[in-house]
Amino acid sequence: MSSVQRNMQFKKVSMIGLGYIGLPTAAIMASRGLEVIGVDVNQQAVETINQGKIHIVEPDLDIVVRSVVQTGQLRATTVPEAADAFLIAVPTPFQEEHQPDLSYIGAAAQAIAPVLTQGNLVVLESTSPVGTTEQLAGWLADARPDLSFPQQDAEHADILIAHCPERVLPGHVLHELVSNDRIIGGMTPRCAQAAMQLYKVFVKGECLITDARTAELSKLTENAYRDVNIAFANELSLICEELHVNVWELIELANRHPRVNILQPGPGVGGHCIAVDPWFIVDSAPKQARLIRTAREVNDNKPEQVLEKVKAKAERFKKAKIACFGLAFKANIDDLRESPALHIVQQLAHDEVGELLVVEPHITALPESLTAYPHVDIYGINAALEQADIVLGLVDHDAFRRIDQDLLKEKIVIDCRGMWRG
Ligand code: SAJ
């Protein structure tokens, strides 16, 4: 290995995909002095970013983006151009039967292949099934037979490839991007070293080196671990209902054991990570991943159980007024993607269970999926509480936790988050 290879200098870096992960990462790298070219197929997102604005919601991200666009360190485009390193942060959703959909990674590979040059580093950040980094390397090799890749030339390859999964928590992205430890999975040790040098530019946490397959499974394992633990809490909530025990008190007591740490039940698991990633393990090892599959099923069934409970209570009224507290997929964010709360409200609206008074302080208007229903409207906290027969707590936003519980005394309360226990 030459000294040039040992000390790769990254000056210009390209981020493919400017979404919830790509844009903050691009902005942070730019703020550390790298020249960053952000690439996205969404022309509108590109224009927004080039105006120094953002098209997603993440605390403080607007400030960083405005600053690095103003100084010229970050520029967005729809067409990839040559760079020292390419990071890929595109979606990896699943298809109908929960098989992973790698088409966005395939499209990213096709987009960057023409501009690759000898010595480039390509890093896959998207959460991916085991073997995807090798698949990416295969696609790039097919597109560029004039260059050599790690699967062909190991440590002598022209192009270095690694998988460094993103692990940041929505709502805390800017902090966690810098402070979290980072897993660096190289296709070869040299690939890992190069990727580590790049991440060291902005990561204060430890950079832990491994191979690409272990890095892929590590990310999936982290989210499956959380999913299984939430499923345990959700299952407990059903057991407690059957046995007339308060699940929140039960968990609080059990967690006083020094080696017990049960998570919180809820109306289901939302977001685009935890409800998706465990399926990638199930898809790759269906016979072995029995617990992981069952956890997914337990969590996916939770909204149905909430619906049944609300319907049973609403039957007592001619047309129940149901105040639905929260639409977001979790507390204190405005992200409605894959939200069990939204799913429950949509289903209540569809089944005409009553008049729905939707309270969601993080949005200003009802989402499109609810606007067509005449018996659904958006309300402030107090107006909804004044009128409601049934109060349905779906998301534990801080604003809801602060509600004066005297106002709930005369109501039928279905509190899926344990926020009104007092
Ligand atoms: N939830 C519960 N009970 C709990 C904790 C969470 O019902 O005790 C629910 C939330 O309400 C939400 C869902 O689970 O609907 C997921 O929320 P989350 O806060 O657990 O996770 P995400 O999806 O926002 O982010 C996760 C994180 N992964 C882990 O904590 C292991 C994050 O670090 C990852 O980067 C992210 O997935 C990702 O992009 O994969």
Short mmCIF file of C-alpha atoms and ligand atoms in Angstrom, two decimals, residues 20-21 127 165-173 176 180 218-227 229-231 233-234 248 262-275 277 296 299 302 328-331 333 335 337-341 394-396 416-417, ligand 1:
data_model
loop_
_atom_site.label_atom_id
_atom_site.label_comp_id
_atom_site.label_asym_id
_atom_site.label_seq_id
_atom_site.Cartn_x
_atom_site.Cartn_y
_atom_site.Cartn_z
CA TYR A 20 -33.71 12.83 6.04
CA ILE A 21 -30.20 11.36 6.23
CA THR A 127 -30.08 0.54 5.53
CA PRO A 165 -25.04 2.55 7.95
CA GLU A 166 -26.73 5.69 9.23
CA ARG A 167 -27.98 5.30 12.82
CA VAL A 168 -29.33 8.71 13.76
CA LEU A 169 -32.61 9.31 15.58
CA PRO A 170 -35.06 11.59 13.72
CA GLY A 171 -35.40 14.77 15.75
CA HIS A 172 -31.81 14.51 17.04
CA VAL A 173 -30.03 14.03 13.74
CA GLU A 176 -26.24 12.11 16.70
CA ASN A 180 -22.77 8.50 17.69
CA SER A 218 -25.50 -4.72 12.54
CA LYS A 219 -27.79 -1.90 11.42
CA LEU A 220 -30.68 -4.31 10.84
CA THR A 221 -30.02 -5.91 14.22
CA GLU A 222 -30.19 -2.58 16.04
CA ASN A 223 -33.62 -1.80 14.67
CA ALA A 224 -34.86 -5.39 15.08
CA TYR A 225 -33.69 -5.30 18.70
CA ARG A 226 -35.78 -2.19 19.32
CA ASP A 227 -38.75 -3.65 17.45
CA ASN A 229 -38.47 -4.89 22.72
CA ILE A 230 -41.37 -2.63 21.75
CA ALA A 231 -43.34 -5.75 20.78
CA ALA A 233 -44.16 -3.92 25.75
CA ASN A 234 -47.10 -3.98 23.33
CA TRP A 248 -47.71 1.53 32.96
CA ILE A 262 -38.93 -2.66 29.38
CA LEU A 263 -39.86 -0.08 26.71
CA GLN A 264 -43.21 1.67 26.44
CA PRO A 265 -46.33 0.28 24.74
CA GLY A 266 -48.04 2.44 22.14
CA PRO A 267 -50.60 2.28 19.34
CA GLY A 268 -48.07 0.49 17.09
CA VAL A 269 -44.63 1.07 15.63
CA GLY A 270 -44.25 3.77 13.01
CA GLY A 271 -41.59 5.52 10.98
CA HIS A 272 -39.76 4.19 7.99
CA CYS A 273 -37.03 2.27 9.84
CA ILE A 274 -38.09 0.06 12.71
CA ALA A 275 -41.25 -1.18 11.01
CA ASP A 277 -35.73 -3.12 8.61
CA ARG A 296 -43.22 -7.41 13.60
CA ASN A 299 -46.46 -4.47 16.49
CA LYS A 302 -51.49 -3.12 17.62
CA ALA A 328 -47.22 11.85 14.08
CA PHE A 329 -45.33 8.55 14.22
CA LYS A 330 -43.80 9.49 17.54
CA ALA A 331 -43.63 12.27 20.12
CA ILE A 333 -42.02 15.52 15.64
CA ASP A 335 -43.37 13.29 10.62
CA ARG A 337 -44.83 8.72 7.57
CA GLU A 338 -45.94 5.17 8.43
CA SER A 339 -47.67 6.54 11.50
CA PRO A 340 -49.89 4.13 13.43
CA ALA A 341 -51.75 7.14 14.86
CA LEU A 394 -52.20 8.37 20.34
CA VAL A 395 -48.95 10.34 20.50
CA ASP A 396 -47.21 11.52 23.67
CA CYS A 416 -52.36 4.47 24.27
CA ARG A 417 -49.21 6.16 25.60
N1 SAJ B 1 -41.93 3.34 20.16
C1 SAJ B 1 -42.79 2.76 21.09
N2 SAJ B 1 -42.32 2.52 22.34
C2 SAJ B 1 -41.04 2.81 22.72
C3 SAJ B 1 -40.17 3.38 21.78
C4 SAJ B 1 -40.63 3.63 20.50
O1 SAJ B 1 -43.96 2.48 20.79
O2 SAJ B 1 -40.71 2.58 23.89
C5 SAJ B 1 -42.41 3.60 18.79
C6 SAJ B 1 -42.39 5.10 18.44
O3 SAJ B 1 -43.54 5.74 18.92
C7 SAJ B 1 -42.34 5.04 16.93
C8 SAJ B 1 -41.49 3.79 16.66
O4 SAJ B 1 -41.51 3.04 17.87
O5 SAJ B 1 -43.63 4.84 16.39
C9 SAJ B 1 -40.05 4.07 16.27
O6 SAJ B 1 -39.53 5.13 17.04
P1 SAJ B 1 -38.03 5.13 17.61
O7 SAJ B 1 -37.83 6.39 18.36
O8 SAJ B 1 -37.80 3.87 18.35
O9 SAJ B 1 -37.11 5.03 16.34
P2 SAJ B 1 -36.98 5.83 14.92
O10 SAJ B 1 -37.72 5.04 13.89
O11 SAJ B 1 -37.31 7.26 15.05
O12 SAJ B 1 -35.39 5.69 14.68
C10 SAJ B 1 -34.77 4.42 14.69
C11 SAJ B 1 -33.53 4.47 15.62
N3 SAJ B 1 -33.05 3.13 15.89
C12 SAJ B 1 -32.85 2.67 17.16
O13 SAJ B 1 -33.11 3.33 18.14
C13 SAJ B 1 -32.29 1.29 17.30
C14 SAJ B 1 -32.46 5.32 14.97
O14 SAJ B 1 -31.26 5.30 15.74
C15 SAJ B 1 -32.15 4.81 13.55
O15 SAJ B 1 -31.15 5.59 12.90
C16 SAJ B 1 -33.43 4.93 12.75
O16 SAJ B 1 -34.41 4.06 13.37
C17 SAJ B 1 -33.14 4.50 11.31
O17 SAJ B 1 -33.00 5.41 10.45
O18 SAJ B 1 -32.99 3.30 11.05
#
